[in-house]
PDB file of N, CA and C in Angstrom:
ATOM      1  N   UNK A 579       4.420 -13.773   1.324  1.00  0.00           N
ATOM      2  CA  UNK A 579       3.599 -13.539   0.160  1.00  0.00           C
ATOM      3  C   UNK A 579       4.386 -13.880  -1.100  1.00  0.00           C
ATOM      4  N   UNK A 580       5.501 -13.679  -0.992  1.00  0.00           N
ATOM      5  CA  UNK A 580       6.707 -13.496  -2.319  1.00  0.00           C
ATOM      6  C   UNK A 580       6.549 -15.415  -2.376  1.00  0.00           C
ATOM      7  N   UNK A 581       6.838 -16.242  -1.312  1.00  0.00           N
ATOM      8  CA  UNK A 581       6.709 -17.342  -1.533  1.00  0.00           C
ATOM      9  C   UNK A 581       5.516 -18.096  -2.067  1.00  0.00           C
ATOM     10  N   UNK A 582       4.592 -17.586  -1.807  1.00  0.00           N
ATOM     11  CA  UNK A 582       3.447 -18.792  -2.006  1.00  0.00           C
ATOM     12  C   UNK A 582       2.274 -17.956  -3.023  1.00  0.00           C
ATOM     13  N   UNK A 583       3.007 -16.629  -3.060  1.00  0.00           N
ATOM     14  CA  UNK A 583       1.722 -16.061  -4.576  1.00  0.00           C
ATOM     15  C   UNK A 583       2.348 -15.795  -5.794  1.00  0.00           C
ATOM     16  N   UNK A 584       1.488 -15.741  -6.707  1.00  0.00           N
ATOM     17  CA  UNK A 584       2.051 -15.480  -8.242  1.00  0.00           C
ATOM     18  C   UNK A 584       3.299 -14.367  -8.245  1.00  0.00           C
ATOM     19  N   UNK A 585       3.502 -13.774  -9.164  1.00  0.00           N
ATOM     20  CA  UNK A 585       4.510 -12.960  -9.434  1.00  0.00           C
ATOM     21  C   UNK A 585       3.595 -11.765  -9.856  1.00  0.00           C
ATOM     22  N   UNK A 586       2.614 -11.729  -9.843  1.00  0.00           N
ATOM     23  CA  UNK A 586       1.580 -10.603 -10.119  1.00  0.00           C
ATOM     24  C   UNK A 586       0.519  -9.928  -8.729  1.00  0.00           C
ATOM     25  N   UNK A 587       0.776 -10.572  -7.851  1.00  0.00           N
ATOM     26  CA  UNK A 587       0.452 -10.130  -6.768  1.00  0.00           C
ATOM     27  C   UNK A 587       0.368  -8.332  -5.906  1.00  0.00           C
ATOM     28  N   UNK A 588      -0.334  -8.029  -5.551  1.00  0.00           N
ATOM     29  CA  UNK A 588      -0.869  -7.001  -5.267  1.00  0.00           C
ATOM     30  C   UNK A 588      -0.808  -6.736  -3.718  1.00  0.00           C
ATOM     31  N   UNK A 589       0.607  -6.115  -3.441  1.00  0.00           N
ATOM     32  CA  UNK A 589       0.432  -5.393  -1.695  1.00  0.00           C
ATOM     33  C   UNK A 589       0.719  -4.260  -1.286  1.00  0.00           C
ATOM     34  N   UNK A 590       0.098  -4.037  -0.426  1.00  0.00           N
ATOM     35  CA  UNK A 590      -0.070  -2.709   0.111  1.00  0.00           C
ATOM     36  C   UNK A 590       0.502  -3.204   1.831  1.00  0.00           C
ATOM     37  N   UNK A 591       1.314  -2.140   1.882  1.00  0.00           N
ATOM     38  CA  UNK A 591       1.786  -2.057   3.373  1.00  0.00           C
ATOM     39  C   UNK A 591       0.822  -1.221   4.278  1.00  0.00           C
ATOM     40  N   UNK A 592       0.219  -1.715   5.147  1.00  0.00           N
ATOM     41  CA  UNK A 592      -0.785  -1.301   6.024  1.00  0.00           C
ATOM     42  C   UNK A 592      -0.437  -1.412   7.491  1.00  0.00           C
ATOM     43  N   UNK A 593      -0.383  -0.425   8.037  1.00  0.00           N
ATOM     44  CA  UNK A 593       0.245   0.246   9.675  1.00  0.00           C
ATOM     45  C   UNK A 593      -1.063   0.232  10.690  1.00  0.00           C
ATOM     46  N   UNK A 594      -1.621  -0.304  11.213  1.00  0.00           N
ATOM     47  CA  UNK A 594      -3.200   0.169  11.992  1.00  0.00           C
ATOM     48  C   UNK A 594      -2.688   0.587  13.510  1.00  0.00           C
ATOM     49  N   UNK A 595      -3.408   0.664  13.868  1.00  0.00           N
ATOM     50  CA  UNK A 595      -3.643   1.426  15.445  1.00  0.00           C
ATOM     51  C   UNK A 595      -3.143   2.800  15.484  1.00  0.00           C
ATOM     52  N   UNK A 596      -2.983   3.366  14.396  1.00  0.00           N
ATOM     53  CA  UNK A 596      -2.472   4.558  14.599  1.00  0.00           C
ATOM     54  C   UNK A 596      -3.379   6.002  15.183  1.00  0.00           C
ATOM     55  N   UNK A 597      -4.377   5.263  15.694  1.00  0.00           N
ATOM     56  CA  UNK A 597      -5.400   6.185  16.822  1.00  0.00           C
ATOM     57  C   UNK A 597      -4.048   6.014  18.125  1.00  0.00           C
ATOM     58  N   UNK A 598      -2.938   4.716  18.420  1.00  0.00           N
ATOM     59  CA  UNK A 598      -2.023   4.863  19.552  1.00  0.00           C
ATOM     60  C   UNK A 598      -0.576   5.466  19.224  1.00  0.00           C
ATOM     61  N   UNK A 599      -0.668   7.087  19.257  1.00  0.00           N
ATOM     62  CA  UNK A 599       0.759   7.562  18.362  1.00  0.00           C
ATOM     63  C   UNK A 599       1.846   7.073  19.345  1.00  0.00           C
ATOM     64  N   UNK A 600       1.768   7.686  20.616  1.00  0.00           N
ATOM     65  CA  UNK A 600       2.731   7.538  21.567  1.00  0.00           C
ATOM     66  C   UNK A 600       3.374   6.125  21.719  1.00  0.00           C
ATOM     67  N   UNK A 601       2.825   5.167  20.949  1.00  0.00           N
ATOM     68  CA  UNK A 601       3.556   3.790  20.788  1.00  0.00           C
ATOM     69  C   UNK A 601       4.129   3.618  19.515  1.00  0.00           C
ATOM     70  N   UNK A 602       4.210   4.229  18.556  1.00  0.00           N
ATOM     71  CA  UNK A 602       4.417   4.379  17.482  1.00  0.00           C
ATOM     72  C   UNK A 602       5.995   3.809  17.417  1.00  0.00           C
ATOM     73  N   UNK A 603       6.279   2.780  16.212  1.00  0.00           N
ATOM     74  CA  UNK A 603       7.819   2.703  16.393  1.00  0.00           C
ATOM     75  C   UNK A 603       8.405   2.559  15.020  1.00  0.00           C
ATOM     76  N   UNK A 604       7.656   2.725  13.861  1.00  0.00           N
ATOM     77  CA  UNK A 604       7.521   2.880  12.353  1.00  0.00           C
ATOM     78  C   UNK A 604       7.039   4.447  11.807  1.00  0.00           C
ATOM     79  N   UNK A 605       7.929   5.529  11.063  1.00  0.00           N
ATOM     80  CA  UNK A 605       7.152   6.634  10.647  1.00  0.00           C
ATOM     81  C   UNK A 605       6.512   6.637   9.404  1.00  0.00           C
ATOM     82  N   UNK A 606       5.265   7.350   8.902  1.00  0.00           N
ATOM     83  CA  UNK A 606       4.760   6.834   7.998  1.00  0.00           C
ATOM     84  C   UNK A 606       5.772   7.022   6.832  1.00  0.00           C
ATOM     85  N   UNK A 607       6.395   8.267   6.579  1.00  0.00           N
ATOM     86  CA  UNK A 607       8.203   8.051   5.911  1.00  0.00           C
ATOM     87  C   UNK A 607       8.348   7.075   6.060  1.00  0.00           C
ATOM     88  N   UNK A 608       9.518   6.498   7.002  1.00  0.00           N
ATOM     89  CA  UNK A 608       9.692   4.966   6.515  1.00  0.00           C
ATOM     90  C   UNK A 608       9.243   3.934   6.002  1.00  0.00           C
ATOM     91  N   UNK A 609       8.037   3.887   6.312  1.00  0.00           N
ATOM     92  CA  UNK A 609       6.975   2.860   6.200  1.00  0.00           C
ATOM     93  C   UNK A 609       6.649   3.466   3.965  1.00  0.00           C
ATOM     94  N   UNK A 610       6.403   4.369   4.099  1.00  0.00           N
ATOM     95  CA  UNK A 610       6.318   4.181   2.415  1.00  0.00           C
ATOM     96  C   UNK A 610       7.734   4.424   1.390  1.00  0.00           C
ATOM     97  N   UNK A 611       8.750   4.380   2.124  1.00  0.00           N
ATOM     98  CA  UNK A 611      10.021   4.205   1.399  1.00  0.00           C
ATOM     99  C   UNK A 611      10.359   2.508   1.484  1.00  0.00           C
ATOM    100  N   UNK A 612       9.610   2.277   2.495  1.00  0.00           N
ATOM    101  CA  UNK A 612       9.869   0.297   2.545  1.00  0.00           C
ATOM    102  C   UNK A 612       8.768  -0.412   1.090  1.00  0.00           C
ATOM    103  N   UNK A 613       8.150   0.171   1.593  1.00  0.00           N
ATOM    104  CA  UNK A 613       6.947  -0.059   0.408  1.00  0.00           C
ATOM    105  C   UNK A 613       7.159   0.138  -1.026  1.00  0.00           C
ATOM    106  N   UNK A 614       8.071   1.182  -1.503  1.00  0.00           N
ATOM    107  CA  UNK A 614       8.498   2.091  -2.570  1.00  0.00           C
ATOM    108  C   UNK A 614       9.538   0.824  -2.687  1.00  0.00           C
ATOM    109  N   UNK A 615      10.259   0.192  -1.786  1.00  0.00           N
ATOM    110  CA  UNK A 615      11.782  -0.193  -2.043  1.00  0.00           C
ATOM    111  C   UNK A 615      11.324  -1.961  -2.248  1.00  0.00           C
ATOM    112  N   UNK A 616       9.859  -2.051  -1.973  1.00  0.00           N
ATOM    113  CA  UNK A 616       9.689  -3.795  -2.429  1.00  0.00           C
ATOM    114  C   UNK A 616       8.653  -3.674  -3.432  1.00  0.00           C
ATOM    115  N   UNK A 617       8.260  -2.067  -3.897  1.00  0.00           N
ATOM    116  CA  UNK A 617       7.277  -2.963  -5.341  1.00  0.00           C
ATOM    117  C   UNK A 617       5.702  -2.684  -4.749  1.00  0.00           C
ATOM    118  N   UNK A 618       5.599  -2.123  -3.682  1.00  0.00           N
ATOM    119  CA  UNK A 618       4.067  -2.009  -2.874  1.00  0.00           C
ATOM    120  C   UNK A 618       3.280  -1.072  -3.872  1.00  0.00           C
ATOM    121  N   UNK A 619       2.168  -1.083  -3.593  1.00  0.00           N
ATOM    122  CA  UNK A 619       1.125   0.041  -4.263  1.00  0.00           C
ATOM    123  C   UNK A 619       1.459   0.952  -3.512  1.00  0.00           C
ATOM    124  N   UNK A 620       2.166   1.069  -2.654  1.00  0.00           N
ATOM    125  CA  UNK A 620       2.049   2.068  -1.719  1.00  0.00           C
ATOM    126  C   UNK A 620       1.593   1.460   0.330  1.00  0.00           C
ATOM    127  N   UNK A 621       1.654   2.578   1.201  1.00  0.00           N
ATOM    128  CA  UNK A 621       1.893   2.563   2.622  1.00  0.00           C
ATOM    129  C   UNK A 621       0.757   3.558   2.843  1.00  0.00           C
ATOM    130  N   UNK A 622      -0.508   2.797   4.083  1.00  0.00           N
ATOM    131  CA  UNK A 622      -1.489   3.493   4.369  1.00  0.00           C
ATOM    132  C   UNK A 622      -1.259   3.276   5.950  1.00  0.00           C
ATOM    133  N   UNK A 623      -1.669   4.190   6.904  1.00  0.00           N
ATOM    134  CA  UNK A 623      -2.217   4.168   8.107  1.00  0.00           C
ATOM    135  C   UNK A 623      -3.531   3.664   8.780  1.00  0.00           C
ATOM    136  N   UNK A 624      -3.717   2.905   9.750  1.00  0.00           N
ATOM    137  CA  UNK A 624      -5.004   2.796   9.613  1.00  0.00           C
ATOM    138  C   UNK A 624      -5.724   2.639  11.447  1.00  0.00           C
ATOM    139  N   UNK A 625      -6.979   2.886  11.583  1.00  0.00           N
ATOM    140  CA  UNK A 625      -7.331   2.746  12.721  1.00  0.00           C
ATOM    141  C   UNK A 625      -8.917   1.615  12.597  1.00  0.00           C
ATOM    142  N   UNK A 626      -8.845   0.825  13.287  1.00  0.00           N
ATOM    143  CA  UNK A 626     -10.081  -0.023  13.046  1.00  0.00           C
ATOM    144  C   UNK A 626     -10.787   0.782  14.431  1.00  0.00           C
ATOM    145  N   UNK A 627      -9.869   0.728  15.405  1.00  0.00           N
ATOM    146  CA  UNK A 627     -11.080   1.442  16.459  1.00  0.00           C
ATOM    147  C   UNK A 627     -11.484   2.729  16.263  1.00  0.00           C
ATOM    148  N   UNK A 628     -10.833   3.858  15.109  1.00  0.00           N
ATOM    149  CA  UNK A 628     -11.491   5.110  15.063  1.00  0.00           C
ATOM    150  C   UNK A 628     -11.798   5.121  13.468  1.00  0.00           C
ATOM    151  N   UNK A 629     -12.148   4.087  12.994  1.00  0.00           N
ATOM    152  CA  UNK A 629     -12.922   3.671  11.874  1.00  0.00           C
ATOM    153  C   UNK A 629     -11.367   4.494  10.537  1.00  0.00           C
ATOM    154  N   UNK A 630     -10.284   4.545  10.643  1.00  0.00           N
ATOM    155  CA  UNK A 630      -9.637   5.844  10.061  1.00  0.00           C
ATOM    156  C   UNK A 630      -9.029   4.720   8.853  1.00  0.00           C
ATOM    157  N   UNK A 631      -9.129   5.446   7.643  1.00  0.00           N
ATOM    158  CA  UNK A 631      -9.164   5.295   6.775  1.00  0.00           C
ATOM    159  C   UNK A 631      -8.655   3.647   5.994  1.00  0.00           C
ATOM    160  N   UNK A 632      -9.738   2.385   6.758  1.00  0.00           N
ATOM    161  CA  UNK A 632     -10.573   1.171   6.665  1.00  0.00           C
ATOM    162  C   UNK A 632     -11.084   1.076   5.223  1.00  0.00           C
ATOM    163  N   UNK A 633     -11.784   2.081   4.841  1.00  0.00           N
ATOM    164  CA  UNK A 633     -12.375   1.879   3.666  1.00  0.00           C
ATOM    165  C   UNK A 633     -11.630   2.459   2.478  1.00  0.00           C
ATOM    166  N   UNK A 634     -10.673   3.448   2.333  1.00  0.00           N
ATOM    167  CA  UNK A 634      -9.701   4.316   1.739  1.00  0.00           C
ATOM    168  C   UNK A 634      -9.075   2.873   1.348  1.00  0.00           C
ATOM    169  N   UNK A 635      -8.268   2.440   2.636  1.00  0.00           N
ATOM    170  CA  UNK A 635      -7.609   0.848   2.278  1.00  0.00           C
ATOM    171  C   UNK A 635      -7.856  -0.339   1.155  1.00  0.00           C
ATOM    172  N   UNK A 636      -9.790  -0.667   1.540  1.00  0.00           N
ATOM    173  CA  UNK A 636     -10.029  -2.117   0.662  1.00  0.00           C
ATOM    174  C   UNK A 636     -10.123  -0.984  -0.617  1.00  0.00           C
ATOM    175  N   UNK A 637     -10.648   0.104  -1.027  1.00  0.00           N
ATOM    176  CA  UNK A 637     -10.576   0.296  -1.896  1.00  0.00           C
ATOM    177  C   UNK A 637      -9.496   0.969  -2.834  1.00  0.00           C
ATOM    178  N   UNK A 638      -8.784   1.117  -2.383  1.00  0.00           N
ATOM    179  CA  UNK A 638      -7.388   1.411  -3.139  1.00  0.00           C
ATOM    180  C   UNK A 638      -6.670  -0.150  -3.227  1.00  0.00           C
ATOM    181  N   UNK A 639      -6.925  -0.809  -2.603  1.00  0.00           N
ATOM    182  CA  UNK A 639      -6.203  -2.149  -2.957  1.00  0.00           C
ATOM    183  C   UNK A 639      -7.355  -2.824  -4.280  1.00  0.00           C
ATOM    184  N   UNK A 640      -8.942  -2.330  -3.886  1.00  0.00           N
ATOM    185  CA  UNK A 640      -9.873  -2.868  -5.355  1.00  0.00           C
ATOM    186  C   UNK A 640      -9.616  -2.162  -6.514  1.00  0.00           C
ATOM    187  N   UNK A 641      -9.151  -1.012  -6.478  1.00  0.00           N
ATOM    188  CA  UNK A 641      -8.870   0.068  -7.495  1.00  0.00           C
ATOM    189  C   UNK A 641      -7.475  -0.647  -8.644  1.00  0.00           C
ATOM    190  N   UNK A 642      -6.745  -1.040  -7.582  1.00  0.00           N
ATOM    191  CA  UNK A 642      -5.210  -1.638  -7.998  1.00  0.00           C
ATOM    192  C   UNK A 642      -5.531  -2.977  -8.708  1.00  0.00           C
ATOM    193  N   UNK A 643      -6.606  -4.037  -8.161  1.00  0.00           N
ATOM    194  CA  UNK A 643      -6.754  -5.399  -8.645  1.00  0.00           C
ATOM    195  C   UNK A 643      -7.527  -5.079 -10.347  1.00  0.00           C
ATOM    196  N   UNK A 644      -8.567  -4.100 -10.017  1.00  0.00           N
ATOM    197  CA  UNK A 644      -9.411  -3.920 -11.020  1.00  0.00           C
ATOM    198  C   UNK A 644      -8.337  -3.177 -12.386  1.00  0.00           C
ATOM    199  N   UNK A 645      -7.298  -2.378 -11.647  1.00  0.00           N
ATOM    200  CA  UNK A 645      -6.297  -1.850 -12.958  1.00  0.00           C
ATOM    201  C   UNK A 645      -6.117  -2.885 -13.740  1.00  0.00           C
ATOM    202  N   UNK A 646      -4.965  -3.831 -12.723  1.00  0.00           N
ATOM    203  CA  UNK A 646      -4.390  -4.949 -12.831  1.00  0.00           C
ATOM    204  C   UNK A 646      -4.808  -6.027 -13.701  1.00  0.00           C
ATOM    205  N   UNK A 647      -5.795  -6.304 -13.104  1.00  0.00           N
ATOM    206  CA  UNK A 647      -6.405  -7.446 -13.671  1.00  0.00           C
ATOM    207  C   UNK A 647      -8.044  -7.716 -14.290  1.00  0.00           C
ATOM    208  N   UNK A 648      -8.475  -6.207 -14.264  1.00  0.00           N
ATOM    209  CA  UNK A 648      -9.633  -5.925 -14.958  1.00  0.00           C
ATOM    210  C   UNK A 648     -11.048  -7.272 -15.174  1.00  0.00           C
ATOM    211  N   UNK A 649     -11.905  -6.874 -16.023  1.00  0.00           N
ATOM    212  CA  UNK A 649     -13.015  -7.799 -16.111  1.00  0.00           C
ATOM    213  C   UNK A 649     -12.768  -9.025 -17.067  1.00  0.00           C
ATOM    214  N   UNK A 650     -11.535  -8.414 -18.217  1.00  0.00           N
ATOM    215  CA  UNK A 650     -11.217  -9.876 -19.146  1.00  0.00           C
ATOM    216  C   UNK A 650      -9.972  -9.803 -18.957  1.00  0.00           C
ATOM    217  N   UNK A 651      -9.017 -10.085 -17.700  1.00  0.00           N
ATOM    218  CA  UNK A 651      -8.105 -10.572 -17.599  1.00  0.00           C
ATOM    219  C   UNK A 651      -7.900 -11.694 -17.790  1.00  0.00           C
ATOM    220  N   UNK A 652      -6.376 -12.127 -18.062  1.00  0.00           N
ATOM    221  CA  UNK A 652      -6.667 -13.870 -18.141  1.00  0.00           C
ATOM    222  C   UNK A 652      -5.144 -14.310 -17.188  1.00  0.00           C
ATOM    223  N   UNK A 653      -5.870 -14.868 -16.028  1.00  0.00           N
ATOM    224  CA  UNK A 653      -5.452 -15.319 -15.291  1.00  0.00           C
ATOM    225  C   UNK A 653      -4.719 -16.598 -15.302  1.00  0.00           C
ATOM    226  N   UNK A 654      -3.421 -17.273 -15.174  1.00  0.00           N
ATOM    227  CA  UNK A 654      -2.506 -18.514 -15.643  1.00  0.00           C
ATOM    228  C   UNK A 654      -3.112 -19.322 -14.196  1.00  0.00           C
ATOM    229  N   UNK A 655      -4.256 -19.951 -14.670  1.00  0.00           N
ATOM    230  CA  UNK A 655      -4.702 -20.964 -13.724  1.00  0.00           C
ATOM    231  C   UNK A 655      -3.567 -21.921 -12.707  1.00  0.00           C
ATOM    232  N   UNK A 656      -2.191 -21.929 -13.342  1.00  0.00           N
ATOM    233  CA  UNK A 656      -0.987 -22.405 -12.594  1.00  0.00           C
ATOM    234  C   UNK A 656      -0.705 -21.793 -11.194  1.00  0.00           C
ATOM    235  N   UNK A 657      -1.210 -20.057 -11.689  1.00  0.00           N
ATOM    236  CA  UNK A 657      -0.907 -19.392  -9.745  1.00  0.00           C
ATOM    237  C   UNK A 657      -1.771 -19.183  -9.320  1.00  0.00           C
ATOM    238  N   UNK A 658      -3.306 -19.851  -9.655  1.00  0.00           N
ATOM    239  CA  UNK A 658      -3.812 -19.962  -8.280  1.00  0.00           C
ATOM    240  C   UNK A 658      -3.839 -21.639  -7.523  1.00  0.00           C
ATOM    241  N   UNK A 659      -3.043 -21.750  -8.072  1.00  0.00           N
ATOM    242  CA  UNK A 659      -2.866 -23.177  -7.376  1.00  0.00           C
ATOM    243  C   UNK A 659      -1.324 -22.867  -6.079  1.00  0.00           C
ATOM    244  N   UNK A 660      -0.912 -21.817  -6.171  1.00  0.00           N
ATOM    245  CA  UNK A 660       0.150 -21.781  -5.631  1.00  0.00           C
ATOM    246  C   UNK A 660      -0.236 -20.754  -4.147  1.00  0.00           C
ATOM    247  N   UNK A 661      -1.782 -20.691  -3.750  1.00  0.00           N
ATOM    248  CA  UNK A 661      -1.909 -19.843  -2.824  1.00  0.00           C
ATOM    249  C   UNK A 661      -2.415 -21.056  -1.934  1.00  0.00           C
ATOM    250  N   UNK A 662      -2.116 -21.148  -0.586  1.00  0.00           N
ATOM    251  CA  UNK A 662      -2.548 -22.071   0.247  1.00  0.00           C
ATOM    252  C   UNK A 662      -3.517 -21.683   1.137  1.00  0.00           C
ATOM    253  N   UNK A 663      -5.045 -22.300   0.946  1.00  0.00           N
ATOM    254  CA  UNK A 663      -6.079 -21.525   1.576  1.00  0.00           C
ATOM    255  C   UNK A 663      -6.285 -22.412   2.764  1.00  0.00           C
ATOM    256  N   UNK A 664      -5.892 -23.422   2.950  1.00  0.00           N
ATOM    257  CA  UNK A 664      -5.900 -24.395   4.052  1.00  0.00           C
ATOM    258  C   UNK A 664      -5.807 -23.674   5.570  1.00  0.00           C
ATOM    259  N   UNK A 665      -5.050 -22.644   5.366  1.00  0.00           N
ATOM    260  CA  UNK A 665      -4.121 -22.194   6.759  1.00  0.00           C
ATOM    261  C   UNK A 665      -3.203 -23.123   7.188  1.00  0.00           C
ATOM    262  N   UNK A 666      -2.810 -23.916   6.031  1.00  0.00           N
ATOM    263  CA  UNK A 666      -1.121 -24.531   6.496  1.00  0.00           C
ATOM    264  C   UNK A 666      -0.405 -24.651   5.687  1.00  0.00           C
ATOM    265  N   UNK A 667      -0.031 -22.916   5.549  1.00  0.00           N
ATOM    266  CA  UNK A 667       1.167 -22.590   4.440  1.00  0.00           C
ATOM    267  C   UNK A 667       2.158 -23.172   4.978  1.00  0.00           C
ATOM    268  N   UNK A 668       2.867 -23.547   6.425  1.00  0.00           N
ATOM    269  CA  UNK A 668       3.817 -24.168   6.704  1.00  0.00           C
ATOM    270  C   UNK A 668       4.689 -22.707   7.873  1.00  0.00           C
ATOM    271  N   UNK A 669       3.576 -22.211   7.810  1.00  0.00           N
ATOM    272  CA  UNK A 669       4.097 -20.690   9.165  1.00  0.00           C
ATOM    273  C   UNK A 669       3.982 -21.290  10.368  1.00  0.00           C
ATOM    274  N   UNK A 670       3.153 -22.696  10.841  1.00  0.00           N
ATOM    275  CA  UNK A 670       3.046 -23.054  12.021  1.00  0.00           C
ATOM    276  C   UNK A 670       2.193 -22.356  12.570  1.00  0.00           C
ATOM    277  N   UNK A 671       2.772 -22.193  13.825  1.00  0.00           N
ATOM    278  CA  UNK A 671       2.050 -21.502  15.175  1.00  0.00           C
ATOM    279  C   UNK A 671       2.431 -19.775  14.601  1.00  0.00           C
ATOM    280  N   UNK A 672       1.076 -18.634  14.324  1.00  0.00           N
ATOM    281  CA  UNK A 672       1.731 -18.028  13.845  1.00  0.00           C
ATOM    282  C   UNK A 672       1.695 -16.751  15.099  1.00  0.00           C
ATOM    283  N   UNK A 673       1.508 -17.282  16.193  1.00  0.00           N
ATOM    284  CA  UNK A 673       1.436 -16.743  17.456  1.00  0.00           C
ATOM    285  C   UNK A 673       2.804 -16.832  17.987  1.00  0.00           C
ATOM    286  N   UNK A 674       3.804 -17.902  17.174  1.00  0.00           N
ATOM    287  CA  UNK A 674       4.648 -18.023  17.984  1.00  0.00           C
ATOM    288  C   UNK A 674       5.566 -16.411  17.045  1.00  0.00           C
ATOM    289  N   UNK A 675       5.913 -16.478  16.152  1.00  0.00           N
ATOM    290  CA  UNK A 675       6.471 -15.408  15.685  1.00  0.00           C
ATOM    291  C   UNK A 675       5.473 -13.937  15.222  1.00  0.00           C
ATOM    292  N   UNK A 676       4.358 -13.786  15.321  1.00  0.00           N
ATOM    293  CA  UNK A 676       4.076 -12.972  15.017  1.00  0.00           C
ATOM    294  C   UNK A 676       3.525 -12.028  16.349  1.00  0.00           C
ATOM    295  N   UNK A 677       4.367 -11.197  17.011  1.00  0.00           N
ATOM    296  CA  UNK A 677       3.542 -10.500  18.205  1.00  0.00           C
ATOM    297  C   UNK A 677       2.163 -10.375  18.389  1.00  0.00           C
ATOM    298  N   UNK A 678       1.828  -9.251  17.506  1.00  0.00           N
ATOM    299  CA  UNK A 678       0.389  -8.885  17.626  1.00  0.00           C
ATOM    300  C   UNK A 678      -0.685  -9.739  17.805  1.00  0.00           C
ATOM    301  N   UNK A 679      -0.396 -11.097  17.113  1.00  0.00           N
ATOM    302  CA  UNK A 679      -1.429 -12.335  17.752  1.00  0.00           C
ATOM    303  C   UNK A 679      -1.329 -13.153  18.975  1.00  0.00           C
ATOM    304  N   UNK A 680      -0.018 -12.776  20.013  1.00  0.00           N
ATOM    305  CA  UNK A 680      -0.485 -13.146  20.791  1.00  0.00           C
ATOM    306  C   UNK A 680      -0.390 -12.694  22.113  1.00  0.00           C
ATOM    307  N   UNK A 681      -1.224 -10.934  21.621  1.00  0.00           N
ATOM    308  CA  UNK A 681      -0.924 -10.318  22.480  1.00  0.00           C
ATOM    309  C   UNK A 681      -2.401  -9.613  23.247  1.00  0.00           C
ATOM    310  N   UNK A 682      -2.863  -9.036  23.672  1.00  0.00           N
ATOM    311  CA  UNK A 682      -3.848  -8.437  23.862  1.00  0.00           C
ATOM    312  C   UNK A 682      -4.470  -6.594  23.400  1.00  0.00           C
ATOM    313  N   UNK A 683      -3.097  -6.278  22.881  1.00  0.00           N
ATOM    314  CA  UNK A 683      -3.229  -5.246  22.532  1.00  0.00           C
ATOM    315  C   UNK A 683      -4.528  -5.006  21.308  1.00  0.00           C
TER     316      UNK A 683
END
């Protein structure tokens, strides 16, 4: 993200499946001191299969854009040229390094 978006960019560290504790290998402690230590809005938990707090998520990340960058913001048309919507930021195969995609879990 640090590479290919503005310097005004907006993230939130987001943990899901946490309906599976007993696999758990991140505590939500850690997880919002990592967040705290790069600049995040903050570290949420989340479950898509027990619907757990999905919507808490997009809207605390809309809450943050709308602070941010409100209805007459003025946006430096230079960084949105610097986001690559193609899907070939240059990550490749992102199955090859990223577990969770190419896994079945």
């Amino acid at each position: 993200v640090k590479r290919y978006a503005g310097p005004n960019v907006v993230q939130l560290l987001v943990g899901n499946k946490c309906d599976i504790d007993n696999m758990r290998e991140v505590s939500l402690t850690e997880a919002k001191s990592l967040a705290q230590s790069q600049n995040f809005i903050g570290a949420v938990e989340t479950s898509a299969k027990e619907n757990t707090n999905i919507d808490d998520t997009f809207l605390k990340m809309a809450k943050e854009l709308k602070k941010r960058f409100g209805d007459d913001s003025q946006v430096d048309p230079g960084q949105a040229s610097r986001i690559h919507l193609s899907g070939r930021s240059g990550f490749g195969n992102a199955r090859s390094w990223l577990p969770c995609c190419g896994s079945n879990s």
